[in-house]
Amino acid sequence: MERRDAVQVQQGSVEADPAVSVVILKDGPYLIRGAPPLHTQTIERNEQGQSWQFRQGRQFAVKDGTRLCRCGHSQNKPYCDGSHARADVDLTETATFEPMLDSAQEIDGPRYALTDNERYCAFARFCDNGEGIWNEVRQPGEQHARLTMYMAHHCPSGRLLVWDRATGELAEEPSPVSLSLIEDPGAGASGPLVLRGGIRVESASGESYEIRNRQTLCRCGASSNKPFCDGSHATIRFQDGL
Ligand code: FES
């Protein structure tokens, strides 16, 4: 069987054009295949001080073969400048290839079910609005249902997914293909590289991670779930200087 036959696609996600992918180079950067658009996205807060929306900012050029920093030490971010070879950072991949939902928790509400796999948390905090998504999903009524959906759809890592209990289907549309560099002034840090639209991520081993609509890849070098972000950028106050 060819390796591509083994690529898993999460229920409700659609794989991007296979010409677009992100390849992890062993102990090195992200190699971008295809030419997906790349912008900064700043997390803006609402009057309650909670993460509420993304503001799209500066665009960066990407072409087939572009290399993006994943050690956090490049002097030319978001691009790789070879600093990983001298930096004291362990870029070994530690994430599992198992489907995210295999180890997710499920919380059922009257209309939606929420699945949550905390291992993939990118600490974007959209889930803290209202009474928090874990309580909002349990509440009856249109307003709670709408807020639950809003928060889940803004979760950049895809840790949080909302399912329509009547149909069993994922309650979200596939996103357009894009790459985003997160800036999070509320946390005083720069954040992960967000992949939207079912972009395949290929390990340095040649194996592919499960394809998902929303994914966040570490670019600070500190995650304990590489290549995925685990929120450590907020702890170390990663600054990309963009
Ligand atoms: S960017 Fe989030 S842990 Fe590195």
Coordinates of C-alpha atoms and ligand atoms in Angstrom, one line a residue:
M1 CA 0.0 0.0 0.0
E2 CA 1.3 3.5 -0.8
R3 CA 1.8 5.7 2.1
R4 CA -0.8 8.2 0.8
D5 CA -3.4 5.5 1.2
A6 CA -2.8 5.6 4.9
V7 CA -3.5 9.4 5.3
Q8 CA -6.4 9.8 7.7
V9 CA -8.9 12.7 7.3
Q10 CA -10.9 13.7 10.4
Q11 CA -14.7 13.4 10.1
G12 CA -16.1 16.7 8.7
S13 CA -12.7 17.9 7.3
V14 CA -11.8 18.0 3.6
E15 CA -8.2 17.6 2.4
A16 CA -6.7 20.6 0.7
D17 CA -5.3 20.3 -2.8
P18 CA -2.6 17.7 -2.3
A19 CA -0.1 20.1 -3.9
V20 CA -0.3 22.1 -0.6
S21 CA 1.3 20.5 2.4
V22 CA 3.7 21.2 5.3
V23 CA 6.7 18.9 5.6
I24 CA 8.6 18.7 8.9
L25 CA 12.3 18.7 8.2
K26 CA 14.2 16.6 10.8
D27 CA 15.6 19.0 13.5
G28 CA 14.8 21.8 11.1
P29 CA 12.1 24.1 9.7
Y30 CA 8.7 23.7 8.1
L31 CA 9.0 23.1 4.4
I32 CA 5.9 24.6 2.6
R33 CA 4.7 22.8 -0.5
G34 CA 2.5 24.7 -2.8
A35 CA 1.9 28.4 -2.3
P36 CA -0.8 29.0 0.4
P37 CA -1.4 32.5 1.5
L38 CA 0.4 33.6 4.7
H39 CA -0.7 36.5 7.0
T40 CA -0.3 37.6 10.6
Q41 CA -3.5 37.2 12.6
T42 CA -3.8 39.2 15.8
I43 CA -6.2 38.0 18.5
E44 CA -8.4 40.9 19.5
R45 CA -10.3 41.1 22.8
N46 CA -13.9 42.2 23.5
E47 CA -15.0 44.6 26.2
Q48 CA -14.9 41.7 28.7
G49 CA -11.3 41.2 28.0
Q50 CA -11.8 37.8 26.3
S51 CA -10.4 36.7 23.0
W52 CA -13.1 37.5 20.4
Q53 CA -11.8 37.9 16.8
F54 CA -8.8 37.7 14.5
R55 CA -7.6 40.7 12.7
Q56 CA -5.7 39.9 9.6
G57 CA -2.5 41.8 9.1
R58 CA 0.7 41.7 7.1
Q59 CA 1.1 39.3 4.3
F60 CA 4.3 37.3 3.7
A61 CA 5.4 35.7 0.5
V62 CA 5.3 32.0 0.2
K63 CA 6.3 29.9 -2.7
D64 CA 6.8 26.2 -3.2
G65 CA 9.8 25.3 -1.1
T66 CA 9.6 28.2 1.4
R67 CA 11.0 27.3 4.8
L68 CA 9.4 28.7 7.9
C69 CA 11.2 28.8 11.3
R70 CA 10.0 26.3 13.9
C71 CA 12.8 26.7 16.5
G72 CA 11.9 30.3 17.4
H73 CA 15.5 31.5 16.9
S74 CA 15.6 32.8 13.3
Q75 CA 16.6 36.4 12.9
N76 CA 14.5 36.5 9.8
K77 CA 11.1 35.2 11.0
P78 CA 8.8 33.9 9.9
Y79 CA 11.4 32.4 7.6
C80 CA 14.2 30.0 8.6
D81 CA 17.7 31.4 8.5
G82 CA 19.5 28.2 9.6
S83 CA 19.6 29.2 13.3
H84 CA 18.2 25.9 14.4
A85 CA 21.6 24.3 13.7
R86 CA 23.2 26.5 16.5
A87 CA 20.2 26.9 18.8
D88 CA 19.8 24.8 22.0
V89 CA 16.4 23.5 21.2
D90 CA 15.1 20.0 20.8
L91 CA 12.8 19.8 17.7
T92 CA 12.0 16.1 18.0
E93 CA 8.4 15.3 17.1
T94 CA 6.6 13.9 20.1
A95 CA 3.0 14.0 18.9
T96 CA 1.0 10.9 18.3
F97 CA -0.4 9.9 14.8
E98 CA -3.6 8.7 16.3
P99 CA -6.8 10.5 15.4
M100 CA -7.5 13.4 17.7
L101 CA -11.0 12.2 18.5
D102 CA -9.7 8.8 19.8
S103 CA -8.6 10.5 23.0
A104 CA -11.1 13.4 23.1
Q105 CA -13.7 14.0 25.8
E106 CA -17.3 14.5 24.8
I107 CA -19.8 16.8 26.5
D108 CA -23.4 16.6 25.4
G109 CA -25.8 19.4 25.3
P110 CA -29.4 19.7 24.1
R111 CA -28.5 20.5 20.5
Y112 CA -24.7 20.1 20.2
A113 CA -22.0 17.8 21.4
L114 CA -18.6 19.2 22.2
T115 CA -15.5 17.2 21.7
D116 CA -12.3 18.4 23.4
N117 CA -8.8 17.1 23.2
E118 CA -6.8 19.3 25.6
R119 CA -3.5 18.0 24.3
Y120 CA -3.8 20.3 21.3
C121 CA -4.7 23.5 23.2
A122 CA -3.0 26.5 21.7
F123 CA -4.1 28.8 24.5
A124 CA -6.0 31.2 22.3
R125 CA -8.8 31.4 24.9
F126 CA -11.8 32.1 22.7
C127 CA -13.5 29.3 24.7
D128 CA -13.6 31.5 27.9
N129 CA -16.5 33.7 26.7
G130 CA -19.9 33.5 28.4
E131 CA -19.8 30.8 31.0
G132 CA -17.1 29.0 29.1
I133 CA -17.7 26.6 26.2
W134 CA -18.0 23.6 28.4
N135 CA -21.0 25.1 30.2
E136 CA -22.5 27.0 27.3
V137 CA -22.9 23.8 25.3
R138 CA -25.0 22.3 28.1
Q139 CA -27.5 25.2 28.2
P140 CA -30.8 25.2 26.2
G141 CA -31.6 28.1 23.9
E142 CA -30.5 29.8 20.7
Q143 CA -28.1 32.3 22.3
H144 CA -26.0 29.6 24.1
A145 CA -26.0 27.5 21.0
R146 CA -24.7 30.4 18.9
L147 CA -22.0 31.3 21.4
T148 CA -20.9 27.7 21.6
M149 CA -20.5 27.5 17.8
Y150 CA -18.7 30.9 17.7
M151 CA -16.2 29.9 20.3
A152 CA -15.5 26.5 18.8
H153 CA -15.0 27.9 15.3
H154 CA -12.5 30.4 16.5
C155 CA -10.4 27.7 18.3
P156 CA -7.4 27.7 15.9
S157 CA -6.1 24.3 16.9
G158 CA -9.3 22.4 16.4
R159 CA -9.0 21.1 19.9
L160 CA -12.7 22.0 20.3
L161 CA -15.2 20.7 17.8
V162 CA -19.0 21.0 17.8
W163 CA -21.2 18.2 16.5
D164 CA -24.9 18.4 15.5
R165 CA -26.5 15.8 17.7
A166 CA -29.5 15.3 15.4
T167 CA -27.3 14.4 12.4
G168 CA -24.0 13.3 14.0
E169 CA -22.2 15.7 11.6
L170 CA -19.5 18.2 12.4
A171 CA -21.2 21.6 12.6
E172 CA -18.7 23.6 10.6
E173 CA -17.9 24.3 7.0
P174 CA -14.4 23.5 5.7
S175 CA -12.2 26.7 5.8
P176 CA -10.3 28.1 2.8
V177 CA -6.7 27.0 2.7
S178 CA -4.5 29.5 4.5
L179 CA -1.5 29.8 6.9
S180 CA -1.6 32.4 9.7
L181 CA 1.0 33.6 12.2
I182 CA -0.7 34.3 15.5
E183 CA 0.0 37.4 17.5
D184 CA -1.6 37.4 21.0
P185 CA -1.2 40.8 22.8
G186 CA -3.5 39.5 25.6
A187 CA -1.0 36.9 26.4
G188 CA 2.0 39.2 25.7
A189 CA 3.2 36.6 23.2
S190 CA 3.4 35.5 19.6
G191 CA 1.8 32.2 18.9
P192 CA 1.7 29.3 16.5
L193 CA 1.4 28.8 12.8
V194 CA -2.3 28.1 12.0
L195 CA -3.1 25.8 9.2
R196 CA -6.7 26.0 7.9
G197 CA -8.5 24.1 5.2
G198 CA -7.2 20.5 5.6
I199 CA -3.5 21.0 4.9
R200 CA -1.6 17.7 5.2
V201 CA 1.3 17.8 7.7
E202 CA 4.0 15.3 6.9
S203 CA 6.4 14.1 9.7
A204 CA 10.1 13.9 9.2
S205 CA 9.5 10.2 9.2
G206 CA 7.4 10.5 6.0
E207 CA 4.2 9.6 7.8
S208 CA 1.3 12.0 7.7
Y209 CA -0.6 13.3 10.7
E210 CA -4.4 13.2 10.6
I211 CA -5.7 15.8 8.3
R212 CA -7.9 18.3 10.1
N213 CA -9.7 21.5 9.1
R214 CA -7.8 23.6 11.8
Q215 CA -4.4 22.9 13.2
T216 CA -1.7 24.8 15.1
L217 CA 2.0 24.1 14.6
C218 CA 4.6 25.3 17.2
R219 CA 7.0 27.9 16.0
C220 CA 8.5 28.9 19.4
G221 CA 10.4 25.6 19.9
A222 CA 9.0 25.0 23.4
S223 CA 6.0 22.7 22.8
S224 CA 6.0 19.3 24.4
N225 CA 3.7 18.0 21.7
K226 CA 5.7 18.9 18.6
P227 CA 5.0 19.6 15.8
F228 CA 1.8 20.9 17.4
C229 CA 1.5 23.9 19.6
D230 CA 0.6 23.2 23.3
G231 CA 0.4 26.8 24.5
S232 CA 4.0 27.0 25.8
H233 CA 4.6 30.1 23.7
A234 CA 2.5 32.1 26.3
T235 CA 4.6 30.7 29.2
I236 CA 7.9 31.6 27.6
R237 CA 6.5 34.9 26.1
F238 CA 7.7 34.0 22.6
Q239 CA 8.2 37.1 20.5
D240 CA 8.5 36.8 16.7
G241 CA 9.2 40.6 16.3
L242 CA 6.8 40.8 13.3
Ligands
FES1 S1 4.0 28.2 19.3 FE1 2.7 27.4 20.8 S2 3.9 26.1 22.0 FE2 5.3 26.9 20.5

